[in-house]
PDB file of C-alpha atoms in Angstrom:
ATOM      1  CA  MET A 553     112.368 100.570 -11.908  1.00 49.00           C
ATOM      2  CA  LYS A 554     109.178 102.230 -10.459  1.00 50.00           C
ATOM      3  CA  SER A 555     108.885 105.971 -10.896  1.00 51.00           C
ATOM      4  CA  SER A 556     108.820 108.021  -7.838  1.00 54.00           C
ATOM      5  CA  PRO A 557     105.380 109.393  -6.568  1.00 51.00           C
ATOM      6  CA  TYR A 558     106.631 112.944  -7.096  1.00 46.00           C
ATOM      7  CA  VAL A 559     107.296 112.294 -10.952  1.00 47.00           C
ATOM      8  CA  GLU A 560     103.866 110.743 -11.257  1.00 50.00           C
ATOM      9  CA  THR A 561     102.328 113.756  -9.376  1.00 51.00           C
ATOM     10  CA  THR A 562     104.147 116.042 -11.717  1.00 52.00           C
ATOM     11  CA  LYS A 563     103.048 114.205 -14.906  1.00 50.00           C
ATOM     12  CA  GLN A 564      99.287 114.393 -13.558  1.00 52.00           C
ATOM     13  CA  GLN A 565      99.535 117.977 -12.909  1.00 51.00           C
ATOM     14  CA  SER A 566     101.200 118.722 -16.382  1.00 50.00           C
ATOM     15  CA  ASN A 567      98.268 116.833 -18.113  1.00 51.00           C
ATOM     16  CA  VAL A 568      95.645 118.606 -16.139  1.00 49.00           C
ATOM     17  CA  ASP A 569      97.359 121.953 -16.948  1.00 50.00           C
ATOM     18  CA  THR A 570      97.272 120.957 -20.709  1.00 49.00           C
ATOM     19  CA  ARG A 571      93.652 119.842 -20.642  1.00 51.00           C
ATOM     20  CA  ARG A 572      92.787 122.987 -18.776  1.00 51.00           C
ATOM     21  CA  PHE A 573      94.452 125.612 -21.074  1.00 48.00           C
ATOM     22  CA  PHE A 574      94.212 123.829 -24.346  1.00 53.00           C
ATOM     23  CA  PRO A 575      90.529 124.558 -24.970  1.00 73.00           C
ATOM     24  CA  LEU A 576      91.031 128.098 -23.804  1.00 75.00           C
ATOM     25  CA  GLY A 577      93.670 128.592 -26.487  1.00 75.00           C
ATOM     26  CA  LYS A 578      91.530 126.961 -29.191  1.00 82.00           C
ATOM     27  CA  ILE A 579      88.642 129.150 -28.357  1.00 83.00           C
ATOM     28  CA  MET A 580      90.826 132.272 -28.589  1.00 86.00           C
ATOM     29  CA  ILE A 581      92.201 131.098 -32.121  1.00 86.00           C
ATOM     30  CA  TYR A 582      88.621 130.463 -33.298  1.00 84.00           C
ATOM     31  CA  ALA A 583      87.641 133.766 -31.926  1.00 86.00           C
ATOM     32  CA  VAL A 584      90.308 135.593 -33.856  1.00 87.00           C
ATOM     33  CA  LEU A 585      89.538 133.560 -37.014  1.00 85.00           C
ATOM     34  CA  CYS A 586      85.805 134.536 -36.745  1.00 87.00           C
ATOM     35  CA  PHE A 587      86.703 138.036 -36.297  1.00 86.00           C
ATOM     36  CA  VAL A 588      88.936 138.222 -39.389  1.00 86.00           C
ATOM     37  CA  ALA A 589      86.285 136.395 -41.354  1.00 83.00           C
ATOM     38  CA  ILE A 590      83.755 138.992 -40.361  1.00 84.00           C
ATOM     39  CA  PHE A 591      86.080 141.780 -41.177  1.00 84.00           C
ATOM     40  CA  TYR A 592      86.566 140.630 -44.858  1.00 81.00           C
ATOM     41  CA  VAL A 593      82.860 139.362 -45.389  1.00 85.00           C
ATOM     42  CA  TYR A 594      81.118 142.413 -44.108  1.00 86.00           C
ATOM     43  CA  PRO A 595      82.023 144.727 -46.931  1.00 86.00           C
ATOM     44  CA  LEU A 596      80.632 142.208 -49.383  1.00 87.00           C
ATOM     45  CA  LEU A 597      77.418 141.841 -47.363  1.00 89.00           C
ATOM     46  CA  TRP A 598      77.240 145.499 -47.084  1.00 89.00           C
ATOM     47  CA  LEU A 599      77.571 145.788 -50.895  1.00 89.00           C
ATOM     48  CA  LEU A 600      74.897 143.116 -51.480  1.00 89.00           C
ATOM     49  CA  LEU A 601      72.241 144.831 -49.144  1.00 90.00           C
ATOM     50  CA  ASN A 602      72.804 148.260 -50.685  1.00 89.00           C
ATOM     51  CA  SER A 603      72.526 146.947 -54.134  1.00 89.00           C
ATOM     52  CA  LEU A 604      68.892 145.882 -53.259  1.00 90.00           C
ATOM     53  CA  LYS A 605      67.908 149.352 -52.017  1.00 90.00           C
ATOM     54  CA  GLU A 606      66.652 152.316 -53.815  1.00 89.00           C
ATOM     55  CA  THR A 607      69.240 155.254 -54.098  1.00 84.00           C
ATOM     56  CA  PRO A 608      67.611 157.568 -51.548  1.00 87.00           C
ATOM     57  CA  GLU A 609      67.439 154.769 -49.000  1.00 88.00           C
ATOM     58  CA  ILE A 610      71.167 154.262 -49.329  1.00 87.00           C
ATOM     59  CA  TYR A 611      71.672 157.831 -47.914  1.00 86.00           C
ATOM     60  CA  THR A 612      68.971 157.484 -45.193  1.00 87.00           C
ATOM     61  CA  ASN A 613      69.747 153.808 -44.175  1.00 85.00           C
ATOM     62  CA  PRO A 614      73.135 152.735 -45.245  1.00 85.00           C
ATOM     63  CA  TRP A 615      73.712 149.949 -42.700  1.00 86.00           C
ATOM     64  CA  GLY A 616      70.268 148.254 -42.333  1.00 84.00           C
ATOM     65  CA  LEU A 617      68.178 145.969 -44.291  1.00 86.00           C
ATOM     66  CA  PRO A 618      66.233 147.144 -47.488  1.00 88.00           C
ATOM     67  CA  GLN A 619      62.808 148.238 -46.812  1.00 87.00           C
ATOM     68  CA  GLN A 620      61.894 146.942 -50.178  1.00 87.00           C
ATOM     69  CA  TRP A 621      64.186 144.356 -51.873  1.00 88.00           C
ATOM     70  CA  MET A 622      64.873 145.957 -55.385  1.00 88.00           C
ATOM     71  CA  TRP A 623      66.016 143.050 -57.481  1.00 88.00           C
ATOM     72  CA  SER A 624      65.324 145.212 -60.480  1.00 88.00           C
ATOM     73  CA  ASN A 625      68.540 147.114 -59.836  1.00 88.00           C
ATOM     74  CA  TYR A 626      70.378 144.028 -61.188  1.00 90.00           C
ATOM     75  CA  TRP A 627      68.091 144.035 -64.354  1.00 90.00           C
ATOM     76  CA  ASN A 628      68.735 147.831 -64.835  1.00 87.00           C
ATOM     77  CA  ALA A 629      72.531 147.431 -64.358  1.00 86.00           C
ATOM     78  CA  TRP A 630      72.553 144.474 -66.872  1.00 89.00           C
ATOM     79  CA  THR A 631      70.505 146.147 -69.531  1.00 85.00           C
ATOM     80  CA  THR A 632      70.327 150.021 -69.175  1.00 82.00           C
ATOM     81  CA  GLY A 633      73.846 150.246 -67.524  1.00 82.00           C
ATOM     82  CA  ASN A 634      75.188 147.918 -70.366  1.00 87.00           C
ATOM     83  CA  THR A 635      76.979 145.763 -67.792  1.00 88.00           C
ATOM     84  CA  GLY A 636      76.221 142.596 -69.787  1.00 88.00           C
ATOM     85  CA  ARG A 637      78.366 144.023 -72.679  1.00 91.00           C
ATOM     86  CA  TYR A 638      81.123 145.034 -70.290  1.00 92.00           C
ATOM     87  CA  LEU A 639      80.964 141.577 -68.643  1.00 92.00           C
ATOM     88  CA  LEU A 640      81.492 139.885 -72.065  1.00 93.00           C
ATOM     89  CA  ASN A 641      84.410 142.073 -72.994  1.00 94.00           C
ATOM     90  CA  SER A 642      86.040 141.282 -69.610  1.00 93.00           C
ATOM     91  CA  VAL A 643      85.514 137.671 -69.996  1.00 93.00           C
ATOM     92  CA  TRP A 644      86.975 137.581 -73.604  1.00 94.00           C
ATOM     93  CA  ILE A 645      90.118 139.874 -72.619  1.00 95.00           C
ATOM     94  CA  SER A 646      90.688 137.952 -69.297  1.00 94.00           C
ATOM     95  CA  SER A 647      90.414 134.475 -70.941  1.00 94.00           C
ATOM     96  CA  ALA A 648      92.665 135.371 -74.021  1.00 95.00           C
ATOM     97  CA  THR A 649      95.216 136.864 -71.698  1.00 95.00           C
ATOM     98  CA  LEU A 650      95.203 133.864 -69.333  1.00 94.00           C
ATOM     99  CA  VAL A 651      95.640 131.208 -72.159  1.00 95.00           C
ATOM    100  CA  ALA A 652      98.500 133.098 -73.644  1.00 95.00           C
ATOM    101  CA  VAL A 653     100.160 133.730 -70.196  1.00 95.00           C
ATOM    102  CA  LEU A 654      99.835 129.951 -69.170  1.00 94.00           C
ATOM    103  CA  VAL A 655     101.175 128.633 -72.395  1.00 94.00           C
ATOM    104  CA  PHE A 656     104.208 131.110 -72.790  1.00 94.00           C
ATOM    105  CA  SER A 657     105.244 131.074 -69.054  1.00 93.00           C
ATOM    106  CA  ALA A 658     104.983 127.367 -68.897  1.00 93.00           C
ATOM    107  CA  MET A 659     107.129 126.972 -72.011  1.00 93.00           C
ATOM    108  CA  SER A 660     109.564 129.571 -70.766  1.00 92.00           C
ATOM    109  CA  ALA A 661     109.893 128.034 -67.243  1.00 92.00           C
ATOM    110  CA  TYR A 662     110.446 124.486 -68.848  1.00 91.00           C
ATOM    111  CA  ALA A 663     113.293 125.953 -71.028  1.00 90.00           C
ATOM    112  CA  LEU A 664     114.743 127.822 -68.272  1.00 90.00           C
ATOM    113  CA  THR A 665     114.915 125.047 -65.677  1.00 89.00           C
ATOM    114  CA  LYS A 666     115.073 121.835 -67.567  1.00 86.00           C
ATOM    115  CA  LEU A 667     116.860 122.609 -70.868  1.00 84.00           C
ATOM    116  CA  ARG A 668     120.687 123.416 -70.984  1.00 82.00           C
ATOM    117  CA  TRP A 669     121.566 126.461 -72.991  1.00 83.00           C
ATOM    118  CA  LYS A 670     124.128 129.388 -72.416  1.00 85.00           C
ATOM    119  CA  LEU A 671     121.729 132.378 -71.861  1.00 85.00           C
ATOM    120  CA  SER A 672     119.240 130.679 -69.579  1.00 84.00           C
ATOM    121  CA  LYS A 673     120.257 132.524 -66.398  1.00 87.00           C
ATOM    122  CA  ALA A 674     120.338 135.932 -68.252  1.00 90.00           C
ATOM    123  CA  THR A 675     116.909 135.359 -69.799  1.00 89.00           C
ATOM    124  CA  PHE A 676     115.492 134.461 -66.228  1.00 90.00           C
ATOM    125  CA  VAL A 677     116.970 137.711 -64.953  1.00 89.00           C
ATOM    126  CA  TYR A 678     115.409 139.530 -67.819  1.00 89.00           C
ATOM    127  CA  PHE A 679     112.054 138.055 -67.007  1.00 88.00           C
ATOM    128  CA  LEU A 680     112.529 139.228 -63.295  1.00 87.00           C
ATOM    129  CA  LEU A 681     113.355 142.605 -64.457  1.00 88.00           C
ATOM    130  CA  GLY A 682     109.731 142.817 -65.973  1.00 86.00           C
ATOM    131  CA  MET A 683     108.404 142.774 -62.397  1.00 86.00           C
ATOM    132  CA  MET A 684     110.416 145.942 -61.446  1.00 87.00           C
ATOM    133  CA  VAL A 685     108.843 148.103 -64.101  1.00 85.00           C
ATOM    134  CA  PRO A 686     106.003 150.131 -62.883  1.00 84.00           C
ATOM    135  CA  ILE A 687     102.919 150.256 -65.066  1.00 82.00           C
ATOM    136  CA  HIS A 688     102.728 153.939 -64.770  1.00 80.00           C
ATOM    137  CA  ALA A 689     106.231 154.431 -66.335  1.00 84.00           C
ATOM    138  CA  THR A 690     105.170 152.599 -69.461  1.00 87.00           C
ATOM    139  CA  LEU A 691     101.773 154.413 -70.229  1.00 89.00           C
ATOM    140  CA  ILE A 692     103.129 157.376 -72.274  1.00 89.00           C
ATOM    141  CA  PRO A 693     105.607 155.271 -74.316  1.00 91.00           C
ATOM    142  CA  LEU A 694     103.030 152.532 -74.892  1.00 91.00           C
ATOM    143  CA  PHE A 695     100.456 154.955 -75.868  1.00 91.00           C
ATOM    144  CA  VAL A 696     102.630 156.743 -78.314  1.00 92.00           C
ATOM    145  CA  TYR A 697     103.839 153.501 -79.940  1.00 92.00           C
ATOM    146  CA  PHE A 698     100.412 151.908 -80.076  1.00 92.00           C
ATOM    147  CA  THR A 699      99.104 155.093 -81.636  1.00 92.00           C
ATOM    148  CA  LYS A 700     101.636 154.752 -84.470  1.00 92.00           C
ATOM    149  CA  VAL A 701     100.883 151.077 -85.186  1.00 91.00           C
ATOM    150  CA  GLY A 702      97.053 151.306 -84.813  1.00 89.00           C
ATOM    151  CA  LEU A 703      96.551 149.447 -81.559  1.00 89.00           C
ATOM    152  CA  VAL A 704      95.090 152.219 -79.523  1.00 90.00           C
ATOM    153  CA  ASP A 705      91.350 151.479 -78.836  1.00 90.00           C
ATOM    154  CA  SER A 706      91.865 147.755 -79.624  1.00 90.00           C
ATOM    155  CA  GLN A 707      91.125 144.827 -77.328  1.00 92.00           C
ATOM    156  CA  PHE A 708      94.060 143.019 -78.976  1.00 93.00           C
ATOM    157  CA  GLY A 709      96.502 145.803 -78.027  1.00 92.00           C
ATOM    158  CA  LEU A 710      95.161 145.721 -74.320  1.00 93.00           C
ATOM    159  CA  ILE A 711      95.637 141.966 -74.327  1.00 94.00           C
ATOM    160  CA  LEU A 712      99.384 142.249 -75.524  1.00 94.00           C
ATOM    161  CA  ILE A 713      99.993 144.602 -72.766  1.00 93.00           C
ATOM    162  CA  TYR A 714      98.362 142.420 -70.106  1.00 94.00           C
ATOM    163  CA  ILE A 715     100.447 139.376 -71.400  1.00 94.00           C
ATOM    164  CA  SER A 716     103.608 141.396 -71.057  1.00 92.00           C
ATOM    165  CA  PHE A 717     102.959 142.496 -67.538  1.00 92.00           C
ATOM    166  CA  GLY A 718     101.617 138.896 -66.511  1.00 92.00           C
ATOM    167  CA  LEU A 719     104.403 136.887 -67.816  1.00 92.00           C
ATOM    168  CA  PRO A 720     107.376 137.752 -65.200  1.00 92.00           C
ATOM    169  CA  ALA A 721     105.296 136.744 -62.192  1.00 91.00           C
ATOM    170  CA  ALA A 722     104.038 133.630 -63.932  1.00 92.00           C
ATOM    171  CA  VAL A 723     107.610 132.597 -65.020  1.00 92.00           C
ATOM    172  CA  LEU A 724     108.781 133.214 -61.533  1.00 90.00           C
ATOM    173  CA  VAL A 725     106.194 130.876 -59.894  1.00 89.00           C
ATOM    174  CA  LEU A 726     106.453 128.076 -62.390  1.00 91.00           C
ATOM    175  CA  CYS A 727     110.281 128.155 -62.305  1.00 90.00           C
ATOM    176  CA  GLY A 728     110.177 127.592 -58.539  1.00 86.00           C
ATOM    177  CA  PHE A 729     107.829 124.571 -59.110  1.00 86.00           C
ATOM    178  CA  PHE A 730     109.669 123.168 -62.104  1.00 88.00           C
ATOM    179  CA  THR A 731     113.018 123.199 -60.343  1.00 87.00           C
ATOM    180  CA  GLY A 732     111.732 120.637 -57.889  1.00 84.00           C
ATOM    181  CA  ILE A 733     110.715 118.101 -60.525  1.00 84.00           C
ATOM    182  CA  PRO A 734     113.320 115.320 -60.266  1.00 84.00           C
ATOM    183  CA  LYS A 735     115.613 115.123 -63.106  1.00 83.00           C
ATOM    184  CA  GLU A 736     115.731 111.149 -62.961  1.00 84.00           C
ATOM    185  CA  MET A 737     111.946 111.267 -63.891  1.00 86.00           C
ATOM    186  CA  LEU A 738     112.785 113.302 -67.026  1.00 84.00           C
ATOM    187  CA  GLU A 739     115.813 111.080 -67.845  1.00 83.00           C
ATOM    188  CA  ALA A 740     113.729 107.960 -67.628  1.00 86.00           C
ATOM    189  CA  ALA A 741     111.392 109.394 -69.952  1.00 85.00           C
ATOM    190  CA  VAL A 742     114.115 110.135 -72.401  1.00 84.00           C
ATOM    191  CA  MET A 743     115.233 106.546 -72.157  1.00 86.00           C
ATOM    192  CA  ASP A 744     111.712 105.511 -73.001  1.00 82.00           C
ATOM    193  CA  GLY A 745     111.867 107.491 -76.256  1.00 83.00           C
ATOM    194  CA  CYS A 746     110.163 110.725 -75.288  1.00 83.00           C
ATOM    195  CA  THR A 747     111.204 113.884 -77.047  1.00 85.00           C
ATOM    196  CA  VAL A 748     111.622 117.238 -75.255  1.00 85.00           C
ATOM    197  CA  TYR A 749     108.070 118.244 -76.373  1.00 87.00           C
ATOM    198  CA  SER A 750     106.307 114.973 -75.131  1.00 88.00           C
ATOM    199  CA  ILE A 751     108.073 115.263 -71.814  1.00 87.00           C
ATOM    200  CA  PHE A 752     106.794 118.842 -71.462  1.00 89.00           C
ATOM    201  CA  TRP A 753     103.132 117.979 -72.428  1.00 89.00           C
ATOM    202  CA  ARG A 754     102.807 114.340 -70.964  1.00 87.00           C
ATOM    203  CA  ILE A 755     105.012 114.772 -67.698  1.00 88.00           C
ATOM    204  CA  VAL A 756     105.696 118.213 -66.676  1.00 89.00           C
ATOM    205  CA  ILE A 757     102.386 119.825 -67.288  1.00 89.00           C
ATOM    206  CA  PRO A 758     100.214 117.085 -65.570  1.00 88.00           C
ATOM    207  CA  ILE A 759     102.276 117.190 -62.444  1.00 88.00           C
ATOM    208  CA  SER A 760     102.364 121.007 -62.376  1.00 86.00           C
ATOM    209  CA  LYS A 761      98.636 121.565 -62.117  1.00 86.00           C
ATOM    210  CA  PRO A 762      98.865 123.210 -58.523  1.00 84.00           C
ATOM    211  CA  ALA A 763     101.283 125.820 -59.810  1.00 87.00           C
ATOM    212  CA  LEU A 764      99.441 126.194 -63.001  1.00 90.00           C
ATOM    213  CA  MET A 765      96.232 126.832 -61.021  1.00 87.00           C
ATOM    214  CA  THR A 766      98.105 129.494 -58.882  1.00 86.00           C
ATOM    215  CA  VAL A 767      99.098 131.235 -62.024  1.00 90.00           C
ATOM    216  CA  THR A 768      95.617 131.001 -63.381  1.00 89.00           C
ATOM    217  CA  ILE A 769      93.961 132.541 -60.409  1.00 88.00           C
ATOM    218  CA  LEU A 770      96.532 135.389 -60.038  1.00 86.00           C
ATOM    219  CA  SER A 771      96.562 136.271 -63.721  1.00 90.00           C
ATOM    220  CA  PHE A 772      92.752 136.117 -64.180  1.00 91.00           C
ATOM    221  CA  VAL A 773      92.158 138.199 -61.159  1.00 89.00           C
ATOM    222  CA  GLY A 774      94.741 140.789 -62.024  1.00 90.00           C
ATOM    223  CA  VAL A 775      93.451 141.355 -65.467  1.00 92.00           C
ATOM    224  CA  TRP A 776      89.776 141.141 -64.392  1.00 92.00           C
ATOM    225  CA  ASN A 777      90.215 143.980 -61.827  1.00 90.00           C
ATOM    226  CA  GLU A 778      92.655 146.064 -63.999  1.00 91.00           C
ATOM    227  CA  LEU A 779      91.365 149.632 -64.498  1.00 90.00           C
ATOM    228  CA  LEU A 780      94.252 152.106 -65.368  1.00 90.00           C
ATOM    229  CA  LEU A 781      95.424 150.365 -68.653  1.00 91.00           C
ATOM    230  CA  ALA A 782      91.822 149.726 -69.910  1.00 92.00           C
ATOM    231  CA  LEU A 783      90.853 153.220 -69.132  1.00 91.00           C
ATOM    232  CA  VAL A 784      93.710 154.674 -71.080  1.00 90.00           C
ATOM    233  CA  PHE A 785      93.782 152.404 -74.112  1.00 92.00           C
ATOM    234  CA  ILE A 786      90.171 151.922 -74.723  1.00 91.00           C
ATOM    235  CA  SER A 787      87.522 154.542 -75.348  1.00 88.00           C
ATOM    236  CA  ASP A 788      84.920 152.826 -77.602  1.00 89.00           C
ATOM    237  CA  PRO A 789      81.960 152.171 -75.387  1.00 88.00           C
ATOM    238  CA  ASP A 790      81.292 148.643 -77.149  1.00 89.00           C
ATOM    239  CA  LYS A 791      84.926 147.648 -76.137  1.00 91.00           C
ATOM    240  CA  LEU A 792      85.025 148.811 -72.453  1.00 91.00           C
ATOM    241  CA  THR A 793      85.950 146.253 -69.709  1.00 92.00           C
ATOM    242  CA  LEU A 794      83.946 145.913 -66.630  1.00 91.00           C
ATOM    243  CA  PRO A 795      85.948 148.068 -64.300  1.00 91.00           C
ATOM    244  CA  VAL A 796      85.843 150.844 -66.781  1.00 90.00           C
ATOM    245  CA  GLY A 797      82.273 150.501 -67.404  1.00 89.00           C
ATOM    246  CA  LEU A 798      81.439 150.809 -63.801  1.00 87.00           C
ATOM    247  CA  THR A 799      82.759 154.226 -63.971  1.00 84.00           C
ATOM    248  CA  ARG A 800      79.965 155.146 -66.477  1.00 83.00           C
ATOM    249  CA  PHE A 801      77.291 155.021 -63.517  1.00 80.00           C
ATOM    250  CA  ALA A 802      78.718 158.163 -61.968  1.00 75.00           C
ATOM    251  CA  GLY A 803      77.255 161.178 -63.823  1.00 66.00           C
ATOM    252  CA  GLU A 804      78.425 164.884 -63.865  1.00 53.00           C
ATOM    253  CA  TYR A 805      76.126 165.771 -61.034  1.00 55.00           C
ATOM    254  CA  THR A 806      74.304 162.949 -59.711  1.00 64.00           C
ATOM    255  CA  THR A 807      75.216 159.202 -59.307  1.00 74.00           C
ATOM    256  CA  ASP A 808      72.826 156.352 -59.388  1.00 78.00           C
ATOM    257  CA  TYR A 809      74.335 154.357 -56.594  1.00 84.00           C
ATOM    258  CA  ALA A 810      71.781 151.291 -56.400  1.00 86.00           C
ATOM    259  CA  PRO A 811      72.404 149.994 -60.027  1.00 87.00           C
ATOM    260  CA  MET A 812      76.075 150.863 -59.600  1.00 88.00           C
ATOM    261  CA  PHE A 813      76.303 148.675 -56.527  1.00 89.00           C
ATOM    262  CA  ALA A 814      74.352 145.897 -58.345  1.00 89.00           C
ATOM    263  CA  ALA A 815      76.923 146.159 -61.231  1.00 89.00           C
ATOM    264  CA  ILE A 816      79.891 146.020 -58.701  1.00 89.00           C
ATOM    265  CA  MET A 817      78.257 142.959 -57.277  1.00 90.00           C
ATOM    266  CA  ILE A 818      78.161 141.301 -60.651  1.00 89.00           C
ATOM    267  CA  ALA A 819      81.798 142.058 -61.228  1.00 88.00           C
ATOM    268  CA  THR A 820      82.732 140.609 -57.830  1.00 88.00           C
ATOM    269  CA  ILE A 821      81.058 137.390 -58.052  1.00 86.00           C
ATOM    270  CA  PRO A 822      83.426 135.723 -60.516  1.00 85.00           C
ATOM    271  CA  THR A 823      86.479 136.255 -58.378  1.00 84.00           C
ATOM    272  CA  VAL A 824      84.699 135.186 -55.308  1.00 82.00           C
ATOM    273  CA  VAL A 825      83.534 132.102 -56.928  1.00 83.00           C
ATOM    274  CA  LEU A 826      86.949 131.402 -58.336  1.00 80.00           C
ATOM    275  CA  PHE A 827      88.672 131.739 -55.028  1.00 78.00           C
ATOM    276  CA  ALA A 828      86.075 129.762 -53.142  1.00 77.00           C
ATOM    277  CA  VAL A 829      86.207 126.779 -55.554  1.00 77.00           C
ATOM    278  CA  PHE A 830      90.120 126.705 -56.145  1.00 73.00           C
ATOM    279  CA  ASN A 831      91.552 128.035 -52.897  1.00 70.00           C
ATOM    280  CA  LYS A 832      93.049 124.803 -51.912  1.00 71.00           C
ATOM    281  CA  GLN A 833      94.881 124.363 -55.144  1.00 66.00           C
ATOM    282  CA  VAL A 834      96.167 127.959 -55.035  1.00 65.00           C
ATOM    283  CA  LEU A 835      97.374 127.522 -51.543  1.00 66.00           C
ATOM    284  CA  ALA A 836      99.010 124.097 -52.354  1.00 63.00           C
ATOM    285  CA  GLY A 837     100.669 125.464 -55.525  1.00 59.00           C
ATOM    286  CA  MET A 838     102.131 128.442 -53.757  1.00 58.00           C
ATOM    287  CA  ALA A 839     103.439 126.457 -50.917  1.00 58.00           C
ATOM    288  CA  GLU A 840     105.024 123.785 -53.160  1.00 56.00           C
ATOM    289  CA  GLY A 841     106.597 126.458 -55.423  1.00 49.00           C
ATOM    290  CA  ALA A 842     107.955 128.132 -52.436  1.00 48.00           C
ATOM    291  CA  ILE A 843     109.459 124.985 -50.864  1.00 46.00           C
ATOM    292  CA  LYS A 844     110.677 123.648 -54.151  1.00 49.00           C
ATOM    293  CA  GLY A 845     111.994 127.042 -55.381  1.00 46.00           C
TER     294      GLY A 845
END
């Protein structure tokens, strides 16, 4: 049967309308995305420009380009401001916390989702309760207890606190991902002679890289930028983390903003690079964990 001329005319008009309005919608989407990108990138650019000025110029010309590019601000921040020492402390504390959180949360999620035991559900609820406890409510009890056991002004004590607060969210993310791993795959591994531990290290961990990468980014950034706990529990200048060290640039009467902005830029670079390199893995891990959970 031949289609009527009216139907063909209608199809042609719809095609013309689609071709006419599709580019307009695409342009609007790109315009909105560009605006959002500028909105998020501009504070970082402003910080970079002001970190290359002299402190008086920051007051007189906060929005323009530097009259003289003061790269020496970064050297002063690194040496005189002791930013290099603070950076090494933050790297050590963040790395130790990250390794512990990854190992303990992966093992816990594996036991909660793939092993059969009576208290698995109660233990999972116990982990979730840890996400409901605000940090501010634990400061005084933790400080009193750590004073008694000698963990105040100790990086090890600070790492223990970070691990405790980082485990609940990590277990939640990994449990959502591990739940979607087919039982048939693990049963086949058992038939081939694999033990519980070999299944965990040889099968579960390799296929869970997106979820583990998500936990890595979230845990690292959370510890890297944390200020309150480090400010309360660490007082030795040689043990300070980078966020606490940045507060040392502010004096009682004056603040040398140029080196301080340079130090803030140094502190920002690792997280920006981390997100820029592993953003696809993070988004994939969060999406897969949400779907499978």
